[in-house]
PDB file of C-alpha atoms in Angstrom:
ATOM      1  CA  MET T 287    -125.222  11.273-169.389  1.00  0.00           C
ATOM      2  CA  ALA T 288    -123.029   9.189-167.049  1.00  0.00           C
ATOM      3  CA  VAL T 289    -120.049  11.535-167.584  1.00  0.00           C
ATOM      4  CA  GLN T 290    -122.184  14.520-166.602  1.00  0.00           C
ATOM      5  CA  ASP T 291    -123.377  12.652-163.483  1.00  0.00           C
ATOM      6  CA  GLU T 292    -119.749  11.893-162.552  1.00  0.00           C
ATOM      7  CA  THR T 293    -118.811  15.546-163.095  1.00  0.00           C
ATOM      8  CA  SER T 294    -121.746  16.677-160.964  1.00  0.00           C
ATOM      9  CA  SER T 295    -120.812  14.181-158.250  1.00  0.00           C
ATOM     10  CA  ALA T 296    -117.194  15.321-158.285  1.00  0.00           C
ATOM     11  CA  ALA T 297    -118.278  18.956-158.034  1.00  0.00           C
ATOM     12  CA  ALA T 298    -120.633  18.137-155.158  1.00  0.00           C
ATOM     13  CA  VAL T 299    -117.858  16.284-153.290  1.00  0.00           C
ATOM     14  CA  LEU T 300    -115.375  19.104-153.828  1.00  0.00           C
ATOM     15  CA  ASP T 301    -117.977  21.651-152.692  1.00  0.00           C
ATOM     16  CA  ALA T 302    -118.651  19.600-149.549  1.00  0.00           C
ATOM     17  CA  LEU T 303    -114.912  19.304-148.817  1.00  0.00           C
ATOM     18  CA  SER T 304    -114.489  23.030-149.323  1.00  0.00           C
ATOM     19  CA  ALA T 305    -117.396  23.792-146.978  1.00  0.00           C
ATOM     20  CA  TYR T 306    -115.917  21.474-144.327  1.00  0.00           C
ATOM     21  CA  GLU T 307    -112.489  23.110-144.639  1.00  0.00           C
ATOM     22  CA  ALA T 308    -114.092  26.553-144.288  1.00  0.00           C
ATOM     23  CA  ALA T 309    -115.969  25.473-141.142  1.00  0.00           C
ATOM     24  CA  GLU T 310    -112.817  23.965-139.643  1.00  0.00           C
ATOM     25  CA  GLY T 311    -110.864  27.095-140.569  1.00  0.00           C
ATOM     26  CA  ALA T 312    -113.460  29.270-138.834  1.00  0.00           C
ATOM     27  CA  ILE T 313    -113.059  27.214-135.651  1.00  0.00           C
ATOM     28  CA  ARG T 314    -109.294  27.734-135.764  1.00  0.00           C
ATOM     29  CA  VAL T 315    -109.688  31.482-136.331  1.00  0.00           C
ATOM     30  CA  ARG T 316    -111.977  31.748-133.295  1.00  0.00           C
ATOM     31  CA  LEU T 317    -109.479  29.780-131.200  1.00  0.00           C
ATOM     32  CA  ARG T 318    -106.536  31.900-132.333  1.00  0.00           C
ATOM     33  CA  ASP T 319    -108.474  35.097-131.675  1.00  0.00           C
ATOM     34  CA  SER T 320    -109.584  33.988-128.213  1.00  0.00           C
ATOM     35  CA  MET T 321    -106.065  32.900-127.261  1.00  0.00           C
ATOM     36  CA  LEU T 322    -104.311  35.822-128.993  1.00  0.00           C
ATOM     37  CA  VAL T 323    -101.962  33.520-130.925  1.00  0.00           C
ATOM     38  CA  CYS T 324    -101.117  32.871-134.575  1.00  0.00           C
ATOM     39  CA  GLU T 325    -101.536  29.616-136.529  1.00  0.00           C
ATOM     40  CA  ASN T 326     -98.042  28.235-135.831  1.00  0.00           C
ATOM     41  CA  ASP T 327     -98.498  29.035-132.144  1.00  0.00           C
ATOM     42  CA  LEU T 328    -101.741  27.057-132.175  1.00  0.00           C
ATOM     43  CA  LEU T 329    -100.068  24.148-133.964  1.00  0.00           C
ATOM     44  CA  ALA T 330     -97.227  24.113-131.431  1.00  0.00           C
ATOM     45  CA  LEU T 331     -99.696  24.141-128.533  1.00  0.00           C
ATOM     46  CA  GLU T 332    -101.593  21.261-130.137  1.00  0.00           C
ATOM     47  CA  GLN T 333     -98.284  19.368-130.322  1.00  0.00           C
ATOM     48  CA  LEU T 334     -97.660  20.059-126.648  1.00  0.00           C
ATOM     49  CA  ILE T 335    -101.135  18.839-125.680  1.00  0.00           C
ATOM     50  CA  ASP T 336    -100.613  15.670-127.706  1.00  0.00           C
ATOM     51  CA  ALA T 337     -97.166  15.133-126.177  1.00  0.00           C
ATOM     52  CA  GLN T 338     -98.557  15.627-122.679  1.00  0.00           C
ATOM     53  CA  ASP T 339    -101.382  13.167-123.366  1.00  0.00           C
ATOM     54  CA  ARG T 340     -98.826  10.609-124.612  1.00  0.00           C
ATOM     55  CA  HIS T 341     -96.376  11.367-121.754  1.00  0.00           C
ATOM     56  CA  VAL T 342     -93.683  12.379-124.246  1.00  0.00           C
ATOM     57  CA  ALA T 343     -91.243  15.243-123.797  1.00  0.00           C
ATOM     58  CA  LEU T 344     -90.765  17.676-126.681  1.00  0.00           C
ATOM     59  CA  THR T 345     -87.690  19.703-127.506  1.00  0.00           C
ATOM     60  CA  PRO T 346     -87.618  22.884-129.567  1.00  0.00           C
ATOM     61  CA  SER T 347     -86.088  20.769-132.363  1.00  0.00           C
ATOM     62  CA  ASN T 348     -89.137  18.482-132.349  1.00  0.00           C
ATOM     63  CA  ILE T 349     -91.382  21.500-132.832  1.00  0.00           C
ATOM     64  CA  THR T 350     -89.124  22.965-135.532  1.00  0.00           C
ATOM     65  CA  HIS T 351     -89.214  19.695-137.451  1.00  0.00           C
ATOM     66  CA  GLU T 352     -92.956  19.160-137.085  1.00  0.00           C
ATOM     67  CA  LEU T 353     -93.909  22.692-138.126  1.00  0.00           C
ATOM     68  CA  GLY T 354     -91.290  22.895-140.868  1.00  0.00           C
ATOM     69  CA  ILE T 355     -90.044  26.290-139.735  1.00  0.00           C
ATOM     70  CA  SER T 356     -86.570  27.585-138.976  1.00  0.00           C
ATOM     71  CA  SER T 357     -84.983  27.207-135.558  1.00  0.00           C
ATOM     72  CA  ALA T 358     -84.924  31.023-135.287  1.00  0.00           C
ATOM     73  CA  SER T 359     -88.689  31.161-135.930  1.00  0.00           C
ATOM     74  CA  THR T 360     -89.207  28.409-133.378  1.00  0.00           C
ATOM     75  CA  THR T 361     -87.176  30.278-130.772  1.00  0.00           C
ATOM     76  CA  ALA T 362     -89.164  33.486-131.344  1.00  0.00           C
ATOM     77  CA  MET T 363     -92.439  31.574-131.160  1.00  0.00           C
ATOM     78  CA  LEU T 364     -91.440  29.742-127.974  1.00  0.00           C
ATOM     79  CA  ASP T 365     -90.312  33.030-126.400  1.00  0.00           C
ATOM     80  CA  ARG T 366     -93.686  34.585-127.241  1.00  0.00           C
ATOM     81  CA  LEU T 367     -95.690  31.603-125.923  1.00  0.00           C
ATOM     82  CA  GLU T 368     -93.557  31.428-122.784  1.00  0.00           C
ATOM     83  CA  ARG T 369     -94.107  35.141-122.056  1.00  0.00           C
ATOM     84  CA  ALA T 370     -97.861  34.575-122.518  1.00  0.00           C
ATOM     85  CA  GLY T 371     -97.741  31.677-120.037  1.00  0.00           C
ATOM     86  CA  TYR T 372     -98.741  28.989-122.543  1.00  0.00           C
ATOM     87  CA  LEU T 373     -95.521  27.008-122.170  1.00  0.00           C
ATOM     88  CA  ARG T 374     -92.361  26.719-120.182  1.00  0.00           C
ATOM     89  CA  ARG T 375     -88.891  25.479-120.898  1.00  0.00           C
ATOM     90  CA  GLU T 376     -87.405  22.954-118.507  1.00  0.00           C
ATOM     91  CA  PRO T 377     -83.797  21.751-118.421  1.00  0.00           C
ATOM     92  CA  HIS T 378     -83.088  18.233-119.578  1.00  0.00           C
ATOM     93  CA  PRO T 379     -82.338  16.151-116.474  1.00  0.00           C
ATOM     94  CA  SER T 380     -79.028  14.756-117.754  1.00  0.00           C
ATOM     95  CA  ASP T 381     -77.971  16.915-120.732  1.00  0.00           C
ATOM     96  CA  ARG T 382     -77.644  20.562-119.796  1.00  0.00           C
ATOM     97  CA  ARG T 383     -77.442  21.555-123.473  1.00  0.00           C
ATOM     98  CA  LYS T 384     -81.049  20.456-124.058  1.00  0.00           C
ATOM     99  CA  VAL T 385     -84.372  21.781-122.871  1.00  0.00           C
ATOM    100  CA  PHE T 386     -87.831  20.306-122.865  1.00  0.00           C
ATOM    101  CA  VAL T 387     -90.869  22.363-123.776  1.00  0.00           C
ATOM    102  CA  THR T 388     -94.009  21.703-121.717  1.00  0.00           C
ATOM    103  CA  LEU T 389     -97.382  23.326-121.284  1.00  0.00           C
ATOM    104  CA  GLY T 390     -97.346  26.367-119.044  1.00  0.00           C
ATOM    105  CA  ASP T 391     -99.721  27.590-116.384  1.00  0.00           C
ATOM    106  CA  ARG T 392    -102.040  29.585-118.639  1.00  0.00           C
ATOM    107  CA  PRO T 393    -105.272  27.689-119.208  1.00  0.00           C
ATOM    108  CA  ILE T 394    -105.649  26.144-122.637  1.00  0.00           C
ATOM    109  CA  GLU T 395    -108.880  24.346-121.865  1.00  0.00           C
ATOM    110  CA  ASN T 396    -110.672  26.067-124.758  1.00  0.00           C
ATOM    111  CA  LEU T 397    -108.131  24.521-127.147  1.00  0.00           C
ATOM    112  CA  ARG T 398    -108.312  21.100-125.518  1.00  0.00           C
ATOM    113  CA  ARG T 399    -112.122  21.267-125.256  1.00  0.00           C
ATOM    114  CA  SER T 400    -112.458  22.311-128.895  1.00  0.00           C
ATOM    115  CA  GLY T 401    -110.467  19.275-130.015  1.00  0.00           C
ATOM    116  CA  THR T 402    -112.377  16.915-127.734  1.00  0.00           C
ATOM    117  CA  ASP T 403    -115.778  18.315-128.730  1.00  0.00           C
ATOM    118  CA  MET T 404    -114.925  18.070-132.418  1.00  0.00           C
ATOM    119  CA  HIS T 405    -113.664  14.514-131.939  1.00  0.00           C
ATOM    120  CA  HIS T 406    -116.940  13.488-130.268  1.00  0.00           C
ATOM    121  CA  ARG T 407    -119.049  15.140-132.986  1.00  0.00           C
ATOM    122  CA  VAL T 408    -117.060  13.349-135.694  1.00  0.00           C
ATOM    123  CA  GLU T 409    -117.465  10.014-133.872  1.00  0.00           C
ATOM    124  CA  THR T 410    -121.238  10.602-133.772  1.00  0.00           C
ATOM    125  CA  VAL T 411    -121.360  11.357-137.484  1.00  0.00           C
ATOM    126  CA  ILE T 412    -119.320   8.239-138.271  1.00  0.00           C
ATOM    127  CA  ALA T 413    -121.494   6.054-136.015  1.00  0.00           C
ATOM    128  CA  ASP T 414    -124.571   7.233-137.954  1.00  0.00           C
ATOM    129  CA  MET T 415    -123.078   6.253-141.321  1.00  0.00           C
ATOM    130  CA  PRO T 416    -124.276   3.101-143.091  1.00  0.00           C
ATOM    131  CA  ALA T 417    -122.155  -0.023-142.591  1.00  0.00           C
ATOM    132  CA  GLY T 418    -119.042  -0.007-144.759  1.00  0.00           C
ATOM    133  CA  SER T 419    -119.202   3.736-145.398  1.00  0.00           C
ATOM    134  CA  ALA T 420    -116.373   4.553-143.022  1.00  0.00           C
ATOM    135  CA  THR T 421    -114.042   2.232-144.950  1.00  0.00           C
ATOM    136  CA  LEU T 422    -114.987   3.966-148.217  1.00  0.00           C
ATOM    137  CA  LEU T 423    -114.510   7.367-146.623  1.00  0.00           C
ATOM    138  CA  VAL T 424    -111.062   6.480-145.266  1.00  0.00           C
ATOM    139  CA  ASP T 425    -110.056   5.197-148.699  1.00  0.00           C
ATOM    140  CA  PHE T 426    -111.400   8.348-150.361  1.00  0.00           C
ATOM    141  CA  LEU T 427    -109.636  10.702-147.940  1.00  0.00           C
ATOM    142  CA  SER T 428    -106.376   8.744-148.222  1.00  0.00           C
ATOM    143  CA  ARG T 429    -106.515   9.005-151.999  1.00  0.00           C
ATOM    144  CA  MET T 430    -107.364  12.719-151.764  1.00  0.00           C
ATOM    145  CA  ARG T 431    -104.317  13.227-149.511  1.00  0.00           C
ATOM    146  CA  VAL T 432    -102.090  11.455-152.046  1.00  0.00           C
ATOM    147  CA  ALA T 433    -103.548  13.584-154.864  1.00  0.00           C
ATOM    148  CA  ALA T 434    -102.982  16.778-152.858  1.00  0.00           C
ATOM    149  CA  GLU T 435     -99.415  15.786-151.986  1.00  0.00           C
ATOM    150  CA  ALA T 436     -98.694  15.142-155.652  1.00  0.00           C
ATOM    151  CA  ALA T 437     -99.836  18.634-156.635  1.00  0.00           C
TER     152      ALA T 437
END
Protein backbone atom coordinates (compact mmCIF):
# COMPACT_ATOMS: atom_id res chain seq x y z
CA MET A 1 0.00 0.00 0.00
CA ALA A 2 2.86 2.42 0.79
CA VAL A 3 4.31 2.02 -2.73
CA GLN A 4 0.95 2.94 -4.25
CA ASP A 5 0.73 5.99 -1.95
CA GLU A 6 4.23 7.06 -3.05
CA THR A 7 3.26 6.59 -6.71
CA SER A 8 0.08 8.60 -6.18
CA SER A 9 2.03 11.33 -4.40
CA ALA A 10 4.61 11.46 -7.18
CA ALA A 11 1.87 11.69 -9.80
CA ALA A 12 0.13 14.46 -7.85
CA VAL A 13 3.40 16.43 -7.55
CA LEU A 14 4.18 16.02 -11.24
CA ASP A 15 0.63 17.06 -12.15
CA ALA A 16 0.95 20.16 -9.94
CA LEU A 17 4.32 21.04 -11.51
CA SER A 18 2.86 20.58 -14.97
CA ALA A 19 -0.11 22.81 -14.14
CA TYR A 20 2.23 25.50 -12.78
CA GLU A 21 4.41 25.35 -15.90
CA ALA A 22 1.31 25.66 -18.10
CA ALA A 23 0.10 28.71 -16.15
CA GLU A 24 3.54 30.33 -16.35
CA GLY A 25 3.72 29.51 -20.06
CA ALA A 26 0.33 31.15 -20.62
CA ILE A 27 1.59 34.33 -18.95
CA ARG A 28 4.61 34.38 -21.26
CA VAL A 29 2.44 33.83 -24.34
CA ARG A 30 0.22 36.77 -23.36
CA LEU A 31 3.29 38.95 -22.82
CA ARG A 32 4.84 37.96 -26.15
CA ASP A 33 1.56 38.56 -27.95
CA SER A 34 1.02 41.96 -26.35
CA MET A 35 4.59 43.05 -27.11
CA LEU A 36 4.73 41.42 -30.56
CA VAL A 37 7.97 39.57 -29.77
CA CYS A 38 9.14 35.95 -29.72
CA GLU A 39 10.45 33.96 -26.74
CA ASN A 40 14.15 34.79 -27.24
CA ASP A 41 13.23 38.46 -27.61
CA LEU A 42 11.39 38.28 -24.30
CA LEU A 43 14.34 36.54 -22.64
CA ALA A 44 16.74 39.19 -23.94
CA LEU A 45 14.49 41.98 -22.67
CA GLU A 46 14.32 40.28 -19.27
CA GLN A 47 18.13 40.22 -19.26
CA LEU A 48 18.21 43.92 -20.07
CA ILE A 49 15.76 44.73 -17.27
CA ASP A 50 17.85 42.71 -14.83
CA ALA A 51 21.06 44.38 -16.02
CA GLN A 52 19.49 47.82 -15.67
CA ASP A 53 18.27 46.99 -12.16
CA ARG A 54 21.80 45.84 -11.23
CA HIS A 55 23.46 48.80 -13.02
CA VAL A 56 25.38 46.43 -15.29
CA ALA A 57 26.07 47.00 -18.97
CA LEU A 58 25.38 44.16 -21.40
CA THR A 59 27.08 43.48 -24.70
CA PRO A 60 25.64 41.45 -27.56
CA SER A 61 28.11 38.70 -26.55
CA ASN A 62 26.59 38.57 -23.06
CA ILE A 63 23.16 38.02 -24.59
CA THR A 64 24.49 35.42 -27.05
CA HIS A 65 26.09 33.48 -24.21
CA GLU A 66 23.09 33.68 -21.89
CA LEU A 67 20.55 32.63 -24.52
CA GLY A 68 22.81 30.00 -26.06
CA ILE A 69 22.18 31.21 -29.60
CA SER A 70 24.54 32.12 -32.42
CA SER A 71 25.99 35.60 -32.78
CA ALA A 72 24.15 35.90 -36.12
CA SER A 73 20.83 35.11 -34.40
CA THR A 74 21.66 37.61 -31.68
CA THR A 75 22.41 40.32 -34.24
CA ALA A 76 19.12 39.68 -36.06
CA MET A 77 17.21 39.72 -32.78
CA LEU A 78 18.88 42.93 -31.60
CA ASP A 79 18.19 44.57 -34.97
CA ARG A 80 14.51 43.60 -34.68
CA LEU A 81 14.20 44.81 -31.06
CA GLU A 82 16.04 48.04 -31.88
CA ARG A 83 13.70 48.77 -34.82
CA ALA A 84 10.74 48.15 -32.49
CA GLY A 85 12.19 50.61 -29.96
CA TYR A 86 12.73 48.04 -27.20
CA LEU A 87 16.49 48.54 -27.05
CA ARG A 88 19.32 50.65 -28.30
CA ARG A 89 22.97 50.07 -28.95
CA GLU A 90 25.43 52.51 -27.43
CA PRO A 91 29.15 52.73 -28.16
CA HIS A 92 31.55 51.58 -25.48
CA PRO A 93 33.12 54.70 -23.95
CA SER A 94 36.73 53.55 -24.41
CA ASP A 95 36.68 50.63 -26.89
CA ARG A 96 35.13 51.61 -30.19
CA ARG A 97 34.94 47.95 -31.26
CA LYS A 98 32.37 47.21 -28.54
CA VAL A 99 28.79 48.26 -28.02
CA PHE A 100 26.51 48.11 -25.03
CA VAL A 101 22.88 47.09 -25.35
CA THR A 102 20.41 49.01 -23.17
CA LEU A 103 16.67 49.32 -22.91
CA GLY A 104 15.12 51.58 -25.51
CA ASP A 105 12.37 54.14 -25.33
CA ARG A 106 9.44 51.81 -25.98
CA PRO A 107 7.59 51.09 -22.75
CA ILE A 108 8.13 47.64 -21.32
CA GLU A 109 6.19 48.26 -18.14
CA ASN A 110 3.88 45.31 -18.83
CA LEU A 111 6.93 43.02 -18.80
CA ARG A 112 8.41 44.61 -15.70
CA ARG A 113 5.00 44.71 -13.96
CA SER A 114 4.31 41.07 -14.80
CA GLY A 115 7.58 40.02 -13.17
CA THR A 116 7.01 42.20 -10.11
CA ASP A 117 3.40 41.07 -9.68
CA MET A 118 4.38 37.42 -9.99
CA HIS A 119 7.22 37.92 -7.50
CA HIS A 120 4.82 39.45 -4.95
CA ARG A 121 2.26 36.66 -5.42
CA VAL A 122 4.96 34.02 -4.92
CA GLU A 123 6.20 35.80 -1.77
CA THR A 124 2.63 35.75 -0.42
CA VAL A 125 2.27 32.04 -1.11
CA ILE A 126 5.61 31.31 0.57
CA ALA A 127 4.72 33.46 3.60
CA ASP A 128 1.53 31.40 4.04
CA MET A 129 3.42 28.10 4.07
CA PRO A 130 3.99 26.25 7.35
CA ALA A 131 7.36 26.82 9.04
CA GLY A 132 10.13 24.78 7.43
CA SER A 133 8.17 24.17 4.24
CA ALA A 134 10.14 26.66 2.19
CA THR A 135 13.38 24.82 3.01
CA LEU A 136 11.81 21.53 1.88
CA LEU A 137 10.49 23.17 -1.27
CA VAL A 138 13.88 24.66 -2.16
CA ASP A 139 15.50 21.26 -1.63
CA PHE A 140 12.83 19.57 -3.76
CA LEU A 141 13.12 22.08 -6.61
CA SER A 142 16.93 21.92 -6.52
CA ARG A 143 16.81 18.14 -6.78
CA MET A 144 14.23 18.37 -9.59
CA ARG A 145 16.55 20.75 -11.47
CA VAL A 146 19.44 18.30 -11.09
CA ALA A 147 17.22 15.44 -12.30
CA ALA A 148 16.07 17.49 -15.30
CA GLU A 149 19.63 18.50 -16.18
CA ALA A 150 20.69 14.86 -16.07
CA ALA A 151 18.01 13.86 -18.57
